[in-house]
Short mmCIF file of C-alpha atoms in Angstrom, two decimals:
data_model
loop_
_atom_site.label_atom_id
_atom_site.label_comp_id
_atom_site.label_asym_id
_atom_site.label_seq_id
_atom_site.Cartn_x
_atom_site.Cartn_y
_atom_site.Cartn_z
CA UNK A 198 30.73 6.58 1.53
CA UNK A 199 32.79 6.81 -1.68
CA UNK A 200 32.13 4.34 -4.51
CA UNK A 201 34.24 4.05 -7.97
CA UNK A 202 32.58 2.87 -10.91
CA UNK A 203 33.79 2.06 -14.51
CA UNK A 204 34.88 5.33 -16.69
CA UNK A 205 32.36 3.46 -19.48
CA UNK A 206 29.47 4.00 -16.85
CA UNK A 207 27.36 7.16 -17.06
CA UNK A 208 24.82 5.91 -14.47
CA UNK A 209 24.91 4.52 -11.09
CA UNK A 210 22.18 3.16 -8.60
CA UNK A 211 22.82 4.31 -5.27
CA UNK A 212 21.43 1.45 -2.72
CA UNK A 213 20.35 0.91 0.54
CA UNK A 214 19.83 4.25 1.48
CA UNK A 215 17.12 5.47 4.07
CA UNK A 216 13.46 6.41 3.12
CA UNK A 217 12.03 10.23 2.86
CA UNK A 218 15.43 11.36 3.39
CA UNK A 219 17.28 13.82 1.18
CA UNK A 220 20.60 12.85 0.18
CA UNK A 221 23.64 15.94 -1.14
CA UNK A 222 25.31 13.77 -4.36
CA UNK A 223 29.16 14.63 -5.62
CA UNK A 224 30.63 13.14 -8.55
CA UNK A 225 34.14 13.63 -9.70
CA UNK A 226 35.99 12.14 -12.81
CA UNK A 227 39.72 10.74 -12.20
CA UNK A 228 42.62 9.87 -14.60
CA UNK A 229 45.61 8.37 -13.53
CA UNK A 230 47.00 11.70 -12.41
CA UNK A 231 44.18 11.78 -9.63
CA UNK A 232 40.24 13.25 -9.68
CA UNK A 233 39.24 16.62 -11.19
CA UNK A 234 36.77 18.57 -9.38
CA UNK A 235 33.60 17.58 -7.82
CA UNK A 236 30.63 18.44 -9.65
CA UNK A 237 27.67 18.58 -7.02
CA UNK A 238 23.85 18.39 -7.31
CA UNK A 239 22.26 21.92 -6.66
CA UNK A 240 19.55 20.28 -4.82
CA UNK A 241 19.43 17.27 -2.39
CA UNK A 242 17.82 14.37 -3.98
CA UNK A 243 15.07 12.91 -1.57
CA UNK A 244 14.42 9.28 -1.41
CA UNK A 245 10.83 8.32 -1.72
CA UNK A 246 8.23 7.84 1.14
CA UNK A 247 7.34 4.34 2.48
CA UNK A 248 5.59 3.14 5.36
CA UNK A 249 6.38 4.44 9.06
CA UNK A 250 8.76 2.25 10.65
CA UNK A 251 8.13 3.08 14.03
CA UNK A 252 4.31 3.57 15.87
CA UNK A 253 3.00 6.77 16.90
CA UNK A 254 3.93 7.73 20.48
CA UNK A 255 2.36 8.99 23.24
CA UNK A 256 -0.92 7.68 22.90
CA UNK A 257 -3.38 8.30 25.59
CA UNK A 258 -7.22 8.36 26.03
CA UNK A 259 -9.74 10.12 28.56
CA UNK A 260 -13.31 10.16 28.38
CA UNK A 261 -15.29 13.06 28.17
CA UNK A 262 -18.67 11.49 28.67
CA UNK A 263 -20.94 8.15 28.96
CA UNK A 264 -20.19 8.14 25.65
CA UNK A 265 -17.17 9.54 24.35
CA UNK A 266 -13.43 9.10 24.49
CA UNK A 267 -10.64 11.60 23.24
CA UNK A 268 -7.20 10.02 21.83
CA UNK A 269 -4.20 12.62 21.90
CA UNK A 270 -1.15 11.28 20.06
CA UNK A 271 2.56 12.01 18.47
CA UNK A 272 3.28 11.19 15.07
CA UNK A 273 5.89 8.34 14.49
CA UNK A 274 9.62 8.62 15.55
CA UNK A 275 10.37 7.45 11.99
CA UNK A 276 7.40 8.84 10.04
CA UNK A 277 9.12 7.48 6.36
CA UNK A 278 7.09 10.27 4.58
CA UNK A 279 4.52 12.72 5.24
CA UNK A 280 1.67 11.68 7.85
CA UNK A 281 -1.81 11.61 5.82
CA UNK A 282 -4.46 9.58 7.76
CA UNK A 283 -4.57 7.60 11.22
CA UNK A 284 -6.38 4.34 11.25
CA UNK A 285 -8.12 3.19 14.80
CA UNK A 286 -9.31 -0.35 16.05
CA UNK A 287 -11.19 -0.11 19.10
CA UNK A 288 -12.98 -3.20 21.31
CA UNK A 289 -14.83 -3.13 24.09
CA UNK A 290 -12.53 -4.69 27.16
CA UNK A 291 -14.92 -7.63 26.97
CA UNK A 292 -13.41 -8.73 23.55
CA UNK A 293 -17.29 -8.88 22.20
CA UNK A 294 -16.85 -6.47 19.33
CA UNK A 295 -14.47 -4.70 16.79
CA UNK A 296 -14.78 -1.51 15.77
CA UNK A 297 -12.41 0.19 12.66
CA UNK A 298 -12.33 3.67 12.17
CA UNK A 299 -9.90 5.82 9.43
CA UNK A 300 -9.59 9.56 9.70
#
């Protein structure tokens, strides 16, 4: 989207934008004869990271003996940033305990 700001403006805040995503900026000065040339960015500017907005997919579980489980997963649809650590809650199908486990 274009925006037009006051000629007595030398910053502007763009808004609203999506997070972890890189963004290729443009800026062009006009008179009343029209705009000059675009003057670009030589590198996209990337928004910073927040939390994912979506869960991780794919989840599933099989045991591999009396007393061990393996989880396979896929990371987030919408990660928002760079995956560092997986957090797990785990209860017995009884309800009678909570477990909480961060790797």
């Amino acid at each position: 989207p274009n925006v037009t700001v006051a000629a007595t403006r030398m910053t502007y805040q763009i808004t609203n934008l999506q997070p972890y995503t890189e963004y290729l900026v443009k800026v062009a000065a006009r008179t009343s004869a029209g705009y000059g040339n675009y003057s670009v960015l030589q590198d996209p500017v990337r928004t910073l990271e927040d939390k994912p907005a979506s869960s991780i997919t794919e989840l599933e579980g099989r045991p591999l003996n009396t007393t061990t489980i393996e989880l396979t997963w896929s990371n987030p649809i919408q990660p928002n940033g760079d995956i560092i650590k997986y957090a797990f809650s785990f209860v017995p199908s009884d309800g009678s305990s909570v477990y909480n486990n961060h790797i």
